[in-house]
Amino acid sequence: MIISTLEQVAGYQVTESLGVVTGNTIRARHLGKDIIAGLRTVVGGEIKEYAGMRSDSREQSFQRMIEKGEEVNADAIIGVRFQIINDYKHNC
C-alpha cells in the first residue's frame, strides 16, 4: 500500500475517496520511567524513556491506520498527518 504525506502521488490518480482512516493510541506513563525522566531533567539531556514511548506510539498508530485502509480495500493512504498530544493535566 502506498502511504504518503502528500495530497497526490506522482504517476497515480485518485479515482475514488473511501473516507478517512485513522490510527489512534493512548499510552500511560510508567512510574519507573517517570523517576528516571525526572532525574534526567535535573542533569539535562534527552529523555530517552519518553522519546521511546513516543516512537512506539507513532508506530502503533501507523500500523492501525494501515489496517483501517486495508479494511476498506484502499490502494493508498494519502495526506497522512501525525499529531502527538501530551495532556497530562486532564484525565478522560
JSON list of C-alpha atoms in Angstrom, two decimals, residues 4-83:
[
{"chain": "A", "resi": 4, "resn": "SER", "atom": "CA", "xyz": [2.16, 9.47, 1.57]},
{"chain": "A", "resi": 5, "resn": "THR", "atom": "CA", "xyz": [2.04, 12.77, 3.40]},
{"chain": "A", "resi": 6, "resn": "LEU", "atom": "CA", "xyz": [1.39, 14.43, 0.03]},
{"chain": "A", "resi": 7, "resn": "GLU", "atom": "CA", "xyz": [-2.10, 15.03, -1.34]},
{"chain": "A", "resi": 8, "resn": "GLN", "atom": "CA", "xyz": [-1.09, 13.49, -4.68]},
{"chain": "A", "resi": 9, "resn": "VAL", "atom": "CA", "xyz": [1.32, 10.72, -5.63]},
{"chain": "A", "resi": 10, "resn": "ALA", "atom": "CA", "xyz": [3.31, 11.12, -8.84]},
{"chain": "A", "resi": 11, "resn": "GLY", "atom": "CA", "xyz": [2.22, 8.66, -11.52]},
{"chain": "A", "resi": 12, "resn": "TYR", "atom": "CA", "xyz": [-1.11, 7.90, -9.81]},
{"chain": "A", "resi": 13, "resn": "GLN", "atom": "CA", "xyz": [-4.56, 9.45, -9.99]},
{"chain": "A", "resi": 14, "resn": "VAL", "atom": "CA", "xyz": [-7.14, 9.41, -7.20]},
{"chain": "A", "resi": 15, "resn": "THR", "atom": "CA", "xyz": [-10.29, 7.93, -8.70]},
{"chain": "A", "resi": 16, "resn": "GLU", "atom": "CA", "xyz": [-12.29, 7.38, -5.54]},
{"chain": "A", "resi": 17, "resn": "SER", "atom": "CA", "xyz": [-12.21, 8.57, -1.95]},
{"chain": "A", "resi": 18, "resn": "LEU", "atom": "CA", "xyz": [-13.00, 5.84, 0.55]},
{"chain": "A", "resi": 19, "resn": "GLY", "atom": "CA", "xyz": [-13.09, 8.19, 3.52]},
{"chain": "A", "resi": 20, "resn": "VAL", "atom": "CA", "xyz": [-10.80, 8.94, 6.40]},
{"chain": "A", "resi": 21, "resn": "VAL", "atom": "CA", "xyz": [-8.73, 6.26, 8.05]},
{"chain": "A", "resi": 22, "resn": "THR", "atom": "CA", "xyz": [-7.18, 6.83, 11.45]},
{"chain": "A", "resi": 23, "resn": "GLY", "atom": "CA", "xyz": [-4.84, 5.08, 13.80]},
{"chain": "A", "resi": 24, "resn": "ASN", "atom": "CA", "xyz": [-5.02, 6.14, 17.41]},
{"chain": "A", "resi": 25, "resn": "THR", "atom": "CA", "xyz": [-3.31, 5.06, 20.57]},
{"chain": "A", "resi": 26, "resn": "ILE", "atom": "CA", "xyz": [-3.02, 6.27, 24.14]},
{"chain": "A", "resi": 27, "resn": "ARG", "atom": "CA", "xyz": [-0.04, 5.43, 26.27]},
{"chain": "A", "resi": 28, "resn": "ALA", "atom": "CA", "xyz": [0.19, 5.64, 30.03]},
{"chain": "A", "resi": 29, "resn": "ARG", "atom": "CA", "xyz": [3.33, 6.83, 31.68]},
{"chain": "A", "resi": 30, "resn": "HIS", "atom": "CA", "xyz": [5.24, 4.41, 33.90]},
{"chain": "A", "resi": 31, "resn": "LEU", "atom": "CA", "xyz": [6.31, 5.31, 37.44]},
{"chain": "A", "resi": 32, "resn": "GLY", "atom": "CA", "xyz": [9.82, 3.89, 36.97]},
{"chain": "A", "resi": 33, "resn": "LYS", "atom": "CA", "xyz": [10.29, 5.80, 33.73]},
{"chain": "A", "resi": 34, "resn": "ASP", "atom": "CA", "xyz": [8.93, 8.96, 35.35]},
{"chain": "A", "resi": 35, "resn": "ILE", "atom": "CA", "xyz": [11.54, 8.76, 38.11]},
{"chain": "A", "resi": 36, "resn": "ILE", "atom": "CA", "xyz": [14.39, 8.30, 35.62]},
{"chain": "A", "resi": 37, "resn": "ALA", "atom": "CA", "xyz": [13.00, 11.05, 33.37]},
{"chain": "A", "resi": 38, "resn": "GLY", "atom": "CA", "xyz": [12.76, 13.37, 36.37]},
{"chain": "A", "resi": 39, "resn": "LEU", "atom": "CA", "xyz": [16.43, 12.77, 37.14]},
{"chain": "A", "resi": 40, "resn": "ARG", "atom": "CA", "xyz": [17.35, 13.47, 33.51]},
{"chain": "A", "resi": 41, "resn": "THR", "atom": "CA", "xyz": [15.56, 16.83, 33.64]},
{"chain": "A", "resi": 42, "resn": "VAL", "atom": "CA", "xyz": [17.83, 17.82, 36.52]},
{"chain": "A", "resi": 43, "resn": "VAL", "atom": "CA", "xyz": [21.07, 16.97, 34.73]},
{"chain": "A", "resi": 44, "resn": "GLY", "atom": "CA", "xyz": [19.84, 17.78, 31.22]},
{"chain": "A", "resi": 45, "resn": "GLY", "atom": "CA", "xyz": [19.86, 15.79, 28.02]},
{"chain": "A", "resi": 46, "resn": "GLU", "atom": "CA", "xyz": [17.39, 13.75, 26.04]},
{"chain": "A", "resi": 47, "resn": "ILE", "atom": "CA", "xyz": [14.67, 11.98, 27.98]},
{"chain": "A", "resi": 48, "resn": "LYS", "atom": "CA", "xyz": [15.04, 8.65, 26.19]},
{"chain": "A", "resi": 49, "resn": "GLU", "atom": "CA", "xyz": [12.25, 6.98, 28.16]},
{"chain": "A", "resi": 50, "resn": "TYR", "atom": "CA", "xyz": [9.66, 9.37, 26.74]},
{"chain": "A", "resi": 51, "resn": "ALA", "atom": "CA", "xyz": [11.21, 9.54, 23.28]},
{"chain": "A", "resi": 52, "resn": "GLY", "atom": "CA", "xyz": [10.94, 5.75, 23.04]},
{"chain": "A", "resi": 53, "resn": "MET", "atom": "CA", "xyz": [7.33, 5.81, 24.21]},
{"chain": "A", "resi": 54, "resn": "ARG", "atom": "CA", "xyz": [6.50, 8.47, 21.62]},
{"chain": "A", "resi": 55, "resn": "SER", "atom": "CA", "xyz": [8.18, 6.45, 18.86]},
{"chain": "A", "resi": 56, "resn": "ASP", "atom": "CA", "xyz": [6.31, 3.28, 19.88]},
{"chain": "A", "resi": 57, "resn": "SER", "atom": "CA", "xyz": [3.02, 5.19, 19.92]},
{"chain": "A", "resi": 58, "resn": "ARG", "atom": "CA", "xyz": [3.62, 6.61, 16.44]},
{"chain": "A", "resi": 59, "resn": "GLU", "atom": "CA", "xyz": [4.46, 3.15, 15.04]},
{"chain": "A", "resi": 60, "resn": "GLN", "atom": "CA", "xyz": [1.37, 1.57, 16.62]},
{"chain": "A", "resi": 61, "resn": "SER", "atom": "CA", "xyz": [-0.84, 4.38, 15.26]},
{"chain": "A", "resi": 62, "resn": "PHE", "atom": "CA", "xyz": [0.71, 3.99, 11.81]},
{"chain": "A", "resi": 63, "resn": "GLN", "atom": "CA", "xyz": [0.02, 0.23, 11.78]},
{"chain": "A", "resi": 64, "resn": "ARG", "atom": "CA", "xyz": [-3.58, 0.78, 12.92]},
{"chain": "A", "resi": 65, "resn": "MET", "atom": "CA", "xyz": [-4.09, 3.34, 10.15]},
{"chain": "A", "resi": 66, "resn": "ILE", "atom": "CA", "xyz": [-2.84, 0.83, 7.56]},
{"chain": "A", "resi": 67, "resn": "GLU", "atom": "CA", "xyz": [-5.17, -1.85, 8.96]},
{"chain": "A", "resi": 68, "resn": "LYS", "atom": "CA", "xyz": [-8.13, 0.54, 8.58]},
{"chain": "A", "resi": 69, "resn": "GLY", "atom": "CA", "xyz": [-7.05, 1.29, 5.00]},
{"chain": "A", "resi": 70, "resn": "GLU", "atom": "CA", "xyz": [-6.90, -2.43, 4.23]},
{"chain": "A", "resi": 71, "resn": "GLU", "atom": "CA", "xyz": [-10.39, -2.90, 5.71]},
{"chain": "A", "resi": 72, "resn": "VAL", "atom": "CA", "xyz": [-11.82, -0.51, 3.09]},
{"chain": "A", "resi": 73, "resn": "ASN", "atom": "CA", "xyz": [-9.64, -2.02, 0.33]},
{"chain": "A", "resi": 74, "resn": "ALA", "atom": "CA", "xyz": [-7.63, 1.16, -0.22]},
{"chain": "A", "resi": 75, "resn": "ASP", "atom": "CA", "xyz": [-4.70, 1.14, -2.64]},
{"chain": "A", "resi": 76, "resn": "ALA", "atom": "CA", "xyz": [-3.14, 4.11, -0.88]},
{"chain": "A", "resi": 77, "resn": "ILE", "atom": "CA", "xyz": [-3.44, 6.42, 2.08]},
{"chain": "A", "resi": 78, "resn": "ILE", "atom": "CA", "xyz": [-2.58, 10.00, 1.20]},
{"chain": "A", "resi": 79, "resn": "GLY", "atom": "CA", "xyz": [-2.35, 13.19, 3.20]},
{"chain": "A", "resi": 80, "resn": "VAL", "atom": "CA", "xyz": [-1.04, 11.38, 6.28]},
{"chain": "A", "resi": 81, "resn": "ARG", "atom": "CA", "xyz": [-0.56, 13.56, 9.36]},
{"chain": "A", "resi": 82, "resn": "PHE", "atom": "CA", "xyz": [0.62, 12.77, 12.86]},
{"chain": "A", "resi": 83, "resn": "GLN", "atom": "CA", "xyz": [-0.37, 14.74, 15.91]}
]
